[in-house]
XYZ file of C-alpha atoms in Angstrom:
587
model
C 4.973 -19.515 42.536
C 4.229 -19.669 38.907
C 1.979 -22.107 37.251
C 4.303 -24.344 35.330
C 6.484 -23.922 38.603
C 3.843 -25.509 40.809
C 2.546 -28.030 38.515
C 6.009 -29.328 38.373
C 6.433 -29.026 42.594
C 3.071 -31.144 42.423
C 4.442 -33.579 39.802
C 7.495 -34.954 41.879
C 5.465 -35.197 45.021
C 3.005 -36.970 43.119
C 6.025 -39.284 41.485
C 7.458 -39.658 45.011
C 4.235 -40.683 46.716
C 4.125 -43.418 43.651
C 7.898 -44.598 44.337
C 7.034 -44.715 48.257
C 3.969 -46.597 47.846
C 5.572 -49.121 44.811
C 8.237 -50.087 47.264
C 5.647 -50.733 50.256
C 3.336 -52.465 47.916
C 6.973 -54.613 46.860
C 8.306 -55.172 50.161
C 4.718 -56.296 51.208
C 4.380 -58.144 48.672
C 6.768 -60.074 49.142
C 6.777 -60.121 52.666
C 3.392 -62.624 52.429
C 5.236 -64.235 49.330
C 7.633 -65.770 52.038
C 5.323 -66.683 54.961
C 3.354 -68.047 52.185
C 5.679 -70.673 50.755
C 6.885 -71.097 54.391
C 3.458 -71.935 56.080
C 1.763 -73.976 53.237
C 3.499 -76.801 53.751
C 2.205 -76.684 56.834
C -1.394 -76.585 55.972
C -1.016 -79.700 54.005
C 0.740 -81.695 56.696
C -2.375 -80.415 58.912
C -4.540 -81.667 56.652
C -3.099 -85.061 55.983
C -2.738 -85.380 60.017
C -6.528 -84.690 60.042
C -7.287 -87.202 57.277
C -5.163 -90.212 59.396
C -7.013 -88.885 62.619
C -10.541 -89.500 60.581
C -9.117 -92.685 59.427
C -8.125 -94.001 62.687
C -11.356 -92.912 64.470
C -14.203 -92.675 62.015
C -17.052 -92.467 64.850
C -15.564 -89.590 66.386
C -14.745 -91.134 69.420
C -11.416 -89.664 70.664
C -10.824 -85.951 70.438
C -7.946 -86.596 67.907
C -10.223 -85.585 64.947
C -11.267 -82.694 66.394
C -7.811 -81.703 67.649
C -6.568 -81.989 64.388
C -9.579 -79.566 62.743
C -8.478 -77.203 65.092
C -5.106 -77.203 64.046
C -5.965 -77.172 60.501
C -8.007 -74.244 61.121
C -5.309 -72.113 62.742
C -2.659 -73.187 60.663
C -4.910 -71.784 57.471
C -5.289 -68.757 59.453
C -1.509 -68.317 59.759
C -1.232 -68.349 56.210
C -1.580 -65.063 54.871
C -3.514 -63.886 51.525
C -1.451 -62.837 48.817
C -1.474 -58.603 48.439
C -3.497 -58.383 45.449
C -6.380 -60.313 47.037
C -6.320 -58.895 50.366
C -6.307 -55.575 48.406
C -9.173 -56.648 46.655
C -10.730 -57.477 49.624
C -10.270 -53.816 51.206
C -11.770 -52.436 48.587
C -14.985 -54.293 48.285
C -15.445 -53.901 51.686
C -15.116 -50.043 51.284
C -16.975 -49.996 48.068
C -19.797 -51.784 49.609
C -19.589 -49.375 53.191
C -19.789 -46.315 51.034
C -22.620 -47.292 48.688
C -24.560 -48.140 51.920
C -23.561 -45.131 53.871
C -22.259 -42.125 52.371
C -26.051 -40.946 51.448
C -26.501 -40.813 55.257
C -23.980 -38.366 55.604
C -24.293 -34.583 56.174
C -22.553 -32.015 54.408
C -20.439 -30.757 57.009
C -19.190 -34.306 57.929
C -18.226 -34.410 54.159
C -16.017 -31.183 53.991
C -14.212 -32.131 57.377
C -13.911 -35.273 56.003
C -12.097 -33.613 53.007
C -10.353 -31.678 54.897
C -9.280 -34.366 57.050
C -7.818 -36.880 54.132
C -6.110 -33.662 52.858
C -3.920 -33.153 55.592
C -3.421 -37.294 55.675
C -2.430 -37.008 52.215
C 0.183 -34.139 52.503
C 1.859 -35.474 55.860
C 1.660 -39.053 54.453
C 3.747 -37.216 51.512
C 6.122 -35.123 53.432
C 6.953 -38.531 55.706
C 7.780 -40.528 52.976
C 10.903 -37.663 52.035
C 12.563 -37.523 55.055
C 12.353 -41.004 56.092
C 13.195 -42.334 52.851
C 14.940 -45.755 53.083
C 18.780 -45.821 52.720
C 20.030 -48.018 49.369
C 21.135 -51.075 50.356
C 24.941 -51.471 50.957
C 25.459 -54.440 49.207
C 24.693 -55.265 45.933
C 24.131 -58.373 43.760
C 26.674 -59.571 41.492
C 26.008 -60.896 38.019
C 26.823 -64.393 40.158
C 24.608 -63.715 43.342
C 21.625 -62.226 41.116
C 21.583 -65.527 39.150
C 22.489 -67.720 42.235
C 19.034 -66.092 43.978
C 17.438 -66.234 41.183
C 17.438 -69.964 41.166
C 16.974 -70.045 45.109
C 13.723 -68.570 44.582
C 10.726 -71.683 45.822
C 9.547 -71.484 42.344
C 12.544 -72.317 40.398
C 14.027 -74.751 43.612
C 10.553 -76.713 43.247
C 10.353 -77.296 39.646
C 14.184 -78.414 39.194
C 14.848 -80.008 43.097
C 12.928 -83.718 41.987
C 15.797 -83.603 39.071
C 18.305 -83.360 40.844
C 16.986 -85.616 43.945
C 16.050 -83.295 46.085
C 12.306 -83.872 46.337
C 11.036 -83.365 49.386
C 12.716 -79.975 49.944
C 11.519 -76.401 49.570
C 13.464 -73.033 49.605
C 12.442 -70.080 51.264
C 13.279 -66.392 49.510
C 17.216 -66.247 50.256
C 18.436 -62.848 51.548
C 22.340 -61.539 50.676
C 24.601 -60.628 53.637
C 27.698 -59.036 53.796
C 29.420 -62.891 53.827
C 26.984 -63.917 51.407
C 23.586 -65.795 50.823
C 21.293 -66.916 53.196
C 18.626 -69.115 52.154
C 15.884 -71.272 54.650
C 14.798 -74.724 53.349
C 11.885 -76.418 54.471
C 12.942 -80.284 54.477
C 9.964 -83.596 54.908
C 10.390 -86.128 56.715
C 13.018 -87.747 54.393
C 15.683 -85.271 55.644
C 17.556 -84.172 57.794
C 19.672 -80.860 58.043
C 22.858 -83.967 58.215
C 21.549 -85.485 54.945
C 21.188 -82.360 53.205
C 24.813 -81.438 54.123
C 25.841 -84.950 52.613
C 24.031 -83.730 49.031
C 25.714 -80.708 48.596
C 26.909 -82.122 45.087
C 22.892 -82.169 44.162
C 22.778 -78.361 45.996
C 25.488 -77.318 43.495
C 24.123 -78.564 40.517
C 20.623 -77.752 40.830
C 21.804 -73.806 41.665
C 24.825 -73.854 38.615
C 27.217 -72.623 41.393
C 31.206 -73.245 40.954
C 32.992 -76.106 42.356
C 35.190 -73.984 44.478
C 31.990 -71.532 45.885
C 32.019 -72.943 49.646
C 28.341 -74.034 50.469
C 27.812 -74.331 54.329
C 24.455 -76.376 55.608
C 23.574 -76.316 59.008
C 20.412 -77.193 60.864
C 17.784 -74.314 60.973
C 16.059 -72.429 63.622
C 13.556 -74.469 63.535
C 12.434 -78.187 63.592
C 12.219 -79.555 59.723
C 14.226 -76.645 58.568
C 17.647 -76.213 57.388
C 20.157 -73.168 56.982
C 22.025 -73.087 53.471
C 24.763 -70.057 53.125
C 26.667 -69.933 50.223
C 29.884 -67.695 50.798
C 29.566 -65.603 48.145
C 31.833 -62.867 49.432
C 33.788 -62.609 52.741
C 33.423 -59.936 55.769
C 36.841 -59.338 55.916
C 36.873 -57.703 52.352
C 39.319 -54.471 51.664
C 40.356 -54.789 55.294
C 44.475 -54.191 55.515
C 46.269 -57.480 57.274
C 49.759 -56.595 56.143
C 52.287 -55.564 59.396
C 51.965 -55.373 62.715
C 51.595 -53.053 65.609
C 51.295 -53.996 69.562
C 47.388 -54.459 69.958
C 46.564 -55.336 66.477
C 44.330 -58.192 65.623
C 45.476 -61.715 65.016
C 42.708 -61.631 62.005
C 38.932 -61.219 60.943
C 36.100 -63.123 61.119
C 34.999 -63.523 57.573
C 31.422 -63.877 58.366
C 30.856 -61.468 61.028
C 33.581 -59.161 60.387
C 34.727 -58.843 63.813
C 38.329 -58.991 65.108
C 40.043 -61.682 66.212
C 42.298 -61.547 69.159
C 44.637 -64.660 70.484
C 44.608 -63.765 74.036
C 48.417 -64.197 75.465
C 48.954 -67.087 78.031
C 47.223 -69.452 76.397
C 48.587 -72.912 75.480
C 48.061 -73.155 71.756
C 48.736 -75.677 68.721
C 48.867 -74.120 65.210
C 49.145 -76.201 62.326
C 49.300 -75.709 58.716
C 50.669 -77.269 55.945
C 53.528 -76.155 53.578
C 52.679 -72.823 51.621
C 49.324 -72.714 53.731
C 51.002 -69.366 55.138
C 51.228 -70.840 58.942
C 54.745 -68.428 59.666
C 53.094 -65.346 58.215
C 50.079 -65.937 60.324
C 52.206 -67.029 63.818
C 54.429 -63.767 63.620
C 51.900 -61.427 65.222
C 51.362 -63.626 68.037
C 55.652 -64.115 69.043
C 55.809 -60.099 68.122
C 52.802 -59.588 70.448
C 54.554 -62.368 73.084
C 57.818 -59.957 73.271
C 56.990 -56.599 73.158
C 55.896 -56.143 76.613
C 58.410 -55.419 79.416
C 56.928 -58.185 81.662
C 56.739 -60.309 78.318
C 59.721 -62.629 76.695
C 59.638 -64.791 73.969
C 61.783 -68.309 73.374
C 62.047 -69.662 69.652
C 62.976 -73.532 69.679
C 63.591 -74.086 65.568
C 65.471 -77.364 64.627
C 65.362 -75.746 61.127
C 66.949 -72.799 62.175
C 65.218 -70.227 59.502
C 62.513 -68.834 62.096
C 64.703 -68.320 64.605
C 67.150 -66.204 62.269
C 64.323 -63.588 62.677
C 64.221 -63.639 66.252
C 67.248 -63.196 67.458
C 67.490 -59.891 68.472
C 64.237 -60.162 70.561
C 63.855 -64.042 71.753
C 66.500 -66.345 73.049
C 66.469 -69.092 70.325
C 67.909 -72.261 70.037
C 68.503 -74.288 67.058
C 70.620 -77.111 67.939
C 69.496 -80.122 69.935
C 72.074 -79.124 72.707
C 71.286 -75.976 72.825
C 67.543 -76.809 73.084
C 68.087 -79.435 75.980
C 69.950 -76.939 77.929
C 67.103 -74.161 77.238
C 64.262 -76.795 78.317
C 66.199 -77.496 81.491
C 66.463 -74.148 82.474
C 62.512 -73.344 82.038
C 61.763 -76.524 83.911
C 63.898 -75.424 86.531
C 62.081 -71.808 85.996
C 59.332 -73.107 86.683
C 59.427 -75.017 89.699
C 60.945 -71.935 91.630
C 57.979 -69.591 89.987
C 55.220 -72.563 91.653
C 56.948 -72.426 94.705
C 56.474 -68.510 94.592
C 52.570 -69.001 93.894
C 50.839 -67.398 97.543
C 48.181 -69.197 99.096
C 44.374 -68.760 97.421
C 46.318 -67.650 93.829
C 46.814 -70.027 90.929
C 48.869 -68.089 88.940
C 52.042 -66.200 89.634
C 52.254 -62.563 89.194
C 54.136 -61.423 85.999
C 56.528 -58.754 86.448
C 59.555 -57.125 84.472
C 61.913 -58.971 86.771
C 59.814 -62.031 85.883
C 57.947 -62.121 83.054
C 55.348 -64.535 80.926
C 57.922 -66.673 78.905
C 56.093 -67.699 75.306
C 57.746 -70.762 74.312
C 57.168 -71.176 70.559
C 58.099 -74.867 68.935
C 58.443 -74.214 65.362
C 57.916 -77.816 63.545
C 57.698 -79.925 66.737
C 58.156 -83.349 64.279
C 61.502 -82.089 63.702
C 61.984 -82.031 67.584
C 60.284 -85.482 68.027
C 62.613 -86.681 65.652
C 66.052 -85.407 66.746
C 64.489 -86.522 70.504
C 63.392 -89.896 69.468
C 67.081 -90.072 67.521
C 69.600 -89.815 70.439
C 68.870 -90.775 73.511
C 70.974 -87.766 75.115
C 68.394 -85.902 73.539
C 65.342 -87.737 74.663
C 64.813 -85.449 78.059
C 63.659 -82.808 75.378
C 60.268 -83.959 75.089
C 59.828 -84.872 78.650
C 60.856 -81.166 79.173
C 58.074 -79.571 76.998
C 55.634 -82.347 78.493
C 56.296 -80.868 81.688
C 55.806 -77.523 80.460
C 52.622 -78.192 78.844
C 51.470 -79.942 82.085
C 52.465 -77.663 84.955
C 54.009 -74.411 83.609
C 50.825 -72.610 83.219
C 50.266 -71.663 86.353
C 54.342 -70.115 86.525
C 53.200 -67.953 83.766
C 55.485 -70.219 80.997
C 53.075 -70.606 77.693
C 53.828 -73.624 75.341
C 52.853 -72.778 71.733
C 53.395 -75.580 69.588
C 53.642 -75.012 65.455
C 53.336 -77.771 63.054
C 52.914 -79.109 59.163
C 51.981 -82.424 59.948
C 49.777 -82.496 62.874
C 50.164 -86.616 64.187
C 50.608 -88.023 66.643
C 51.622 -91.707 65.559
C 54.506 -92.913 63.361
C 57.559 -91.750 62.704
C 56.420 -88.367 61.310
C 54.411 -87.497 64.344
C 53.878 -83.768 64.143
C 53.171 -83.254 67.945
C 53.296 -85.379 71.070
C 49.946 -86.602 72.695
C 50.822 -85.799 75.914
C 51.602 -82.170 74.461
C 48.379 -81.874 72.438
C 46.136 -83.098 75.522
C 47.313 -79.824 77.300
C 46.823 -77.149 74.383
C 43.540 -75.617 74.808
C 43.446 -72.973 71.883
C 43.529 -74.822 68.202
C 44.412 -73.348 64.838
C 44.898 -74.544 61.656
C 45.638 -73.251 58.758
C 44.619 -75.523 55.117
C 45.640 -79.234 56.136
C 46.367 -81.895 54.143
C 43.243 -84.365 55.327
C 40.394 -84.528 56.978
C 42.268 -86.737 59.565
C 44.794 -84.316 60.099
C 41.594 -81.610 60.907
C 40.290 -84.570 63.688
C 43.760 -84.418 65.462
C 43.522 -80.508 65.751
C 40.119 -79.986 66.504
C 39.142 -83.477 68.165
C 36.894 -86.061 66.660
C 33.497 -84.279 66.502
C 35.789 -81.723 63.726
C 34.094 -83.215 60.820
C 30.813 -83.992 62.203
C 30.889 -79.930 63.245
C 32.076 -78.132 60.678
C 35.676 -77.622 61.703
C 37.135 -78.475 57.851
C 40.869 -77.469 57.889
C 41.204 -79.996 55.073
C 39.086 -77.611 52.467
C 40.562 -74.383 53.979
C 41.953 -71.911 51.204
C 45.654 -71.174 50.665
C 47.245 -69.300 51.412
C 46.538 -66.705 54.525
C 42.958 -68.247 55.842
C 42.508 -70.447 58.991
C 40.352 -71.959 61.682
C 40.209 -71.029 65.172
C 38.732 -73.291 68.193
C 38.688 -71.670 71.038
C 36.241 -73.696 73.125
C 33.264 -76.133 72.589
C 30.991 -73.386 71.748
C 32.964 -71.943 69.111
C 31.841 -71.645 65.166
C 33.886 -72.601 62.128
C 34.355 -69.338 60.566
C 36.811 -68.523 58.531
C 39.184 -66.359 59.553
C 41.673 -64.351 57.271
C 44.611 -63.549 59.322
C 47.399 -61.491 59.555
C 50.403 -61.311 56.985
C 53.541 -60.726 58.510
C 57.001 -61.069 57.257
C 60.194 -61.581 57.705
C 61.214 -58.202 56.693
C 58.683 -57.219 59.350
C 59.829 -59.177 61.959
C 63.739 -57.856 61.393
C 62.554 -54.626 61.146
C 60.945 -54.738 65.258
C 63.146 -53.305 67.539
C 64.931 -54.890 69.866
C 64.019 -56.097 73.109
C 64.970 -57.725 76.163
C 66.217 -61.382 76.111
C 65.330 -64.012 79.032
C 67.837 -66.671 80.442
C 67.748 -68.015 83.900
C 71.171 -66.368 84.614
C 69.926 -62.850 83.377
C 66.420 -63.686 85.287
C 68.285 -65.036 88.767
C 70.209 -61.013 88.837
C 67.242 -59.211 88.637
C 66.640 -57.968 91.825
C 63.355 -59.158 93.279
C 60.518 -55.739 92.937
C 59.227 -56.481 96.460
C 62.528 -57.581 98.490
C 62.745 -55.759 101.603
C 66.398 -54.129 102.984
C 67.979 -55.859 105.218
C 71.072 -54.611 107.328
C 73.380 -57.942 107.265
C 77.313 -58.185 107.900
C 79.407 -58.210 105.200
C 80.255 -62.380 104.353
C 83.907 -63.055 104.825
C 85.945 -63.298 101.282
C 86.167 -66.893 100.110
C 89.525 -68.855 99.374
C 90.870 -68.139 95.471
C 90.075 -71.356 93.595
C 92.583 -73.807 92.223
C 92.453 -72.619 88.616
C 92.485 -68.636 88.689
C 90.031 -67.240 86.385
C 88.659 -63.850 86.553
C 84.823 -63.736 86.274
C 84.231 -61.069 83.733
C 81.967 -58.087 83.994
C 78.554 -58.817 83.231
C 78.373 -55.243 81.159
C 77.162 -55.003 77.451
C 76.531 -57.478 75.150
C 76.705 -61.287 75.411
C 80.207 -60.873 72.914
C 81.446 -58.021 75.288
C 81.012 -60.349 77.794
C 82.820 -63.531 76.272
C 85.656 -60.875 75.315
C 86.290 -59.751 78.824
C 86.615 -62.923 80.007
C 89.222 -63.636 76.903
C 91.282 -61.068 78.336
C 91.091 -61.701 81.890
C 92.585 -64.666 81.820
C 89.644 -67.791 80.386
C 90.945 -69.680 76.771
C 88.692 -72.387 76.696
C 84.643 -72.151 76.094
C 83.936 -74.094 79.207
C 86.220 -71.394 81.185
C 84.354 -68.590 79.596
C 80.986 -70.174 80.610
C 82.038 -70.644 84.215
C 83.888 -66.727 84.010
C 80.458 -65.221 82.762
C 77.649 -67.384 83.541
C 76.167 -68.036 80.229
C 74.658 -70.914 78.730
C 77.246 -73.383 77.031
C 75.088 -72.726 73.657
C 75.043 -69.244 74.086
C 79.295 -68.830 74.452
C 79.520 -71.089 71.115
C 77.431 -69.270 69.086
C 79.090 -66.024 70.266
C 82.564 -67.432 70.061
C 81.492 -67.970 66.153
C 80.240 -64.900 65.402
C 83.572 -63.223 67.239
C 86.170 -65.767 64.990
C 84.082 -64.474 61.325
C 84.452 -61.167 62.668
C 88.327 -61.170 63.466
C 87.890 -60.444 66.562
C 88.888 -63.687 68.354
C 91.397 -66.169 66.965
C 91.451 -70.545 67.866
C 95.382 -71.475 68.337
C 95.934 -75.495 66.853
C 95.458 -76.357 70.430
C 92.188 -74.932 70.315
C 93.275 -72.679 72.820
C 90.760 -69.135 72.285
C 92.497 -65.627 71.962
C 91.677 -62.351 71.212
C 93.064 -59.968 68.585
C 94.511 -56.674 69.209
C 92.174 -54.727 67.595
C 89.396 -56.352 69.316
């Protein structure tokens, strides 16, 4: 190696040995910065403990006083120097250790010595490059440099009496991936719940936006409170948009984990208008009816959701429709519990009978229409049922709602309904009462703000007592999408009742004798097809009313109207004056 060669080799070791031992020095540095500003306050409460102690016992009597100069004394132990000084320190004591001993030491010792510090020196150096620290992976914005900047205890302690916050004391804040973390020290004046209540002073003192969300919880410690200011959100660049079976309902903006709504679980979701409450419910029906022992039931009094769903859910739009759909899950369920084996509480879900997701889309509109007519009012005592005892038979209630009441005439969702539901979302609400009737009356208190969510696309998810108010930014999904699925199996008790049973055993029997024609001959039609191949056959065996064609194929009144519509538009069936139903030729 040449001279100007190795003089440059030596150069950037000697420039990365500098960097290495700049950053140490830094990170040190302010390492004792921190437990600095975080344990001084403690020495002075120390000492003005030991001054009442003296003051309450002059004499010495008690062993208060000398309790408290023992405290004192390790609490000013606990505080560390700061580097410079306990660098200065090291070095006196080694300037002073080698003025008194290195004459005492013989030449060999030297030249091992030498020898020794060498070798230090060059593995010191070659450690340093391969264990270099990685760069940080997230980096200050022009907003979060200047928003720490003013976080740091010197700037918080100068400005904090201004803006009434004497008595407090920041810590060095750190930034996270979901934003900035910052400890602060409060005196007996506060409390982590007072602090919360002057987030106005928090704001001003630090500059920060009015629409920056600042979050204030207690600390990890007694006298010590947790500020976070969500600065940027975990769920960042992550793709939301579609669906596909398995996907996540959404992500946890602070943690950055997935969210998954388990299926079977009684659930409310509210949201108010434009708050992006369809979007977000999609992936759970999608998920509810894409399984073979899975089938989903849309009950939409304003008829647009369940345009989407047809071709995978039975729907129902109309009130009678929708009584005769409650009926038949009611009377679903009470032959599923009477199914339920000894020593199980649940009955076993199968493709012959699956877990039925109801999903009430804008249950007000169903109180309503309920509350309206009076033929209508076993609706509600229907889903109460459900929501009561249809858990166990595998039957899931999943209530949806913009105005989530329970009082008045524009109740949102019946109490009786609500006290059953176990899994709470919300998307942005209107009012911080509206949040209370979601999440229960400790919402506020607890952080569970649905009132000062963000639109559209972000909600709030309580899953049980122990669960945090993060935000979650959920899935998009929409219409389009939800046409787009491919079709799938369709649940009614008459379609249910044919299956045959999985576990049925065979059992030679003799043949029942034929039974007597009945009074009015009409031909039951083949159950083959479609639901309109179905109402056709009957047409041409011999039915012309609707009621005949529901008796001929077993369908739901609701279900023969709507298909007796969509068979007139398409020419296929014509309605004599009489009313009298017949079909075309072509058809």
């Amino acid at each position: 190696m040449s001279h100007p060669s190795a003089w440059q080799t030596h150069r950037q070791y000697a420039a990365t040995a500098a960097r290495w031992t700049a950053d140490r020095w830094a990170k040190e540095s302010v390492r004792r910065r921190t437990l600095r500003a975080e344990r001084k306050p403690l020495v002075r409460d120390a000492r003005r403990a030991l001054a009442n102690a003296r003051a309450m016992d002059p004499n010495g009597i008690t062993t208060a006083v000398h309790t408290a100069e023992r405290a004192l004394a390790t609490t000013k132990r606990s505080v560390p120097d700061p580097l410079w000084l306990f660098a200065s320190k090291g070095v006196i004591v080694a300037a002073v250790g080698a003025y008194i001993g290195l004459p005492l030491v013989p030449g060999r010792v030297w030249m091992w010595s030498a020898l020794a510090v060498t070798v230090a020196a060059v593995g010191a150096i070659v450690w340093a490059v391969t264990h270099r620290p990685p760069a940080p992976d997230t980096e200050p914005t022009a907003e979060e440099k200047a928003l720490m900047k003013r976080l740091q205890p010197e700037h918080w302690r100068e400005h904090a009496e201004q803006r009434g916050l004497s008595g407090t004391l920041t810590a060095h804040p750190t930034l996270t991936e979901s934003g900035i973390v910052c400890a602060i020290r409060l005196d007996g004046t506060w409390t982590a719940t007072k602090l919360r209540g002057a987030d106005d002073h928090v704001r001003a003192l630090l500059g920060a936006r009015t629409d920056l969300r600042i979050e204030t919880k207690a600390g990890k410690r007694g006298g010590w409170a947790e500020l976070t200011i969500r600065t940027r959100s975990a769920a960042d660049g992550i793709d939301l948009t579609g669906w596909e079976p398995g996907a996540p309902w959404g992500i946890d903006a602070v943690t950055g984990e997935t969210v998954m709504v388990p299926l079977g679980r009684r659930m409310l979701i509210a949201g108010t208008s434009g708050s992006g409450k369809s979007w977000s419910t999609r992936a759970i029906l999608a998920e509810g009816s894409e399984y073979p022992d899975h089938r989903l039931v849309v009950l939409d009094m304003k008829r647009v959701e369940a345009l989407n769903w047809e071709h995978r859910a039975r729907t129902a739009v109309a009130p009678d429709d929708i009584l005769t759909v409650t009926d038949e899950l009611v009377a679903e369920m009470h032959e599923r519990l009477a199914l339920i084996p000894r020593g199980h509480d649940v009955v076993a879900i199968s493709p012959q009978r699956p877990r039925i997701t109801v999903f009430v889309d804008e249950g007000g509109e169903l109180i309503a229409a309920s509350s309206a007519n009076k033929a209508h009012g076993r609706i509600i005592e229907n889903l109460r049922t459900l929501a009561r005892m249809a858990r166990a038979a595998e039957i899931i209630l999943v209530w949806a709602t913009q105005k989530p009441t329970m009082s008045g005439a524009g109740a949102g969702i019946d109490s009786q309904v609500a006290g059953q539901i176990t899994y709470r979302a919300s998307l942005a609400l209107s009012t911080s009462g509206e949040a209370q009737v979601v999440f229960g009356s400790d919402a506020i208190e607890k952080g569970w703000h649905a009132h000062e969510l963000p639109m559209p696309g972000v909600a709030l998810l309580r899953s049980s007592p122990k669960a945090r108010p993060h935000h979650i930014r959920t899935r998009a999904f929409s219409p389009a999408d939800v046409i787009a699925l491919p079709n799938r199996p369709i649940w009614s008790r008459t379609t249910a009742a044919t299956s045959p049973a999985p576990t049925a055993p065979l059992t030679l029997v003799k043949p029942p004798a034929p039974a007597p024609a009945p009074a009015v001959p009409v031909a039951t039609a083949p159950a083959v097809g479609s639901v309109d191949d179905r109402v056709l056959a009957a047409l041409r065996s011999g039915a012309v009313r609707q009621a005949d064609i529901a008796t001929a194929t077993g369908l739901p009144k609701g279900t023969v109207s709507k298909a007796v519509k969509r068979l007139t538009l398409a020419g296929h069936i014509s309605r004599n004056p009489d009313g009298a139903l017949t079909t075309n030729r072509a058809a």
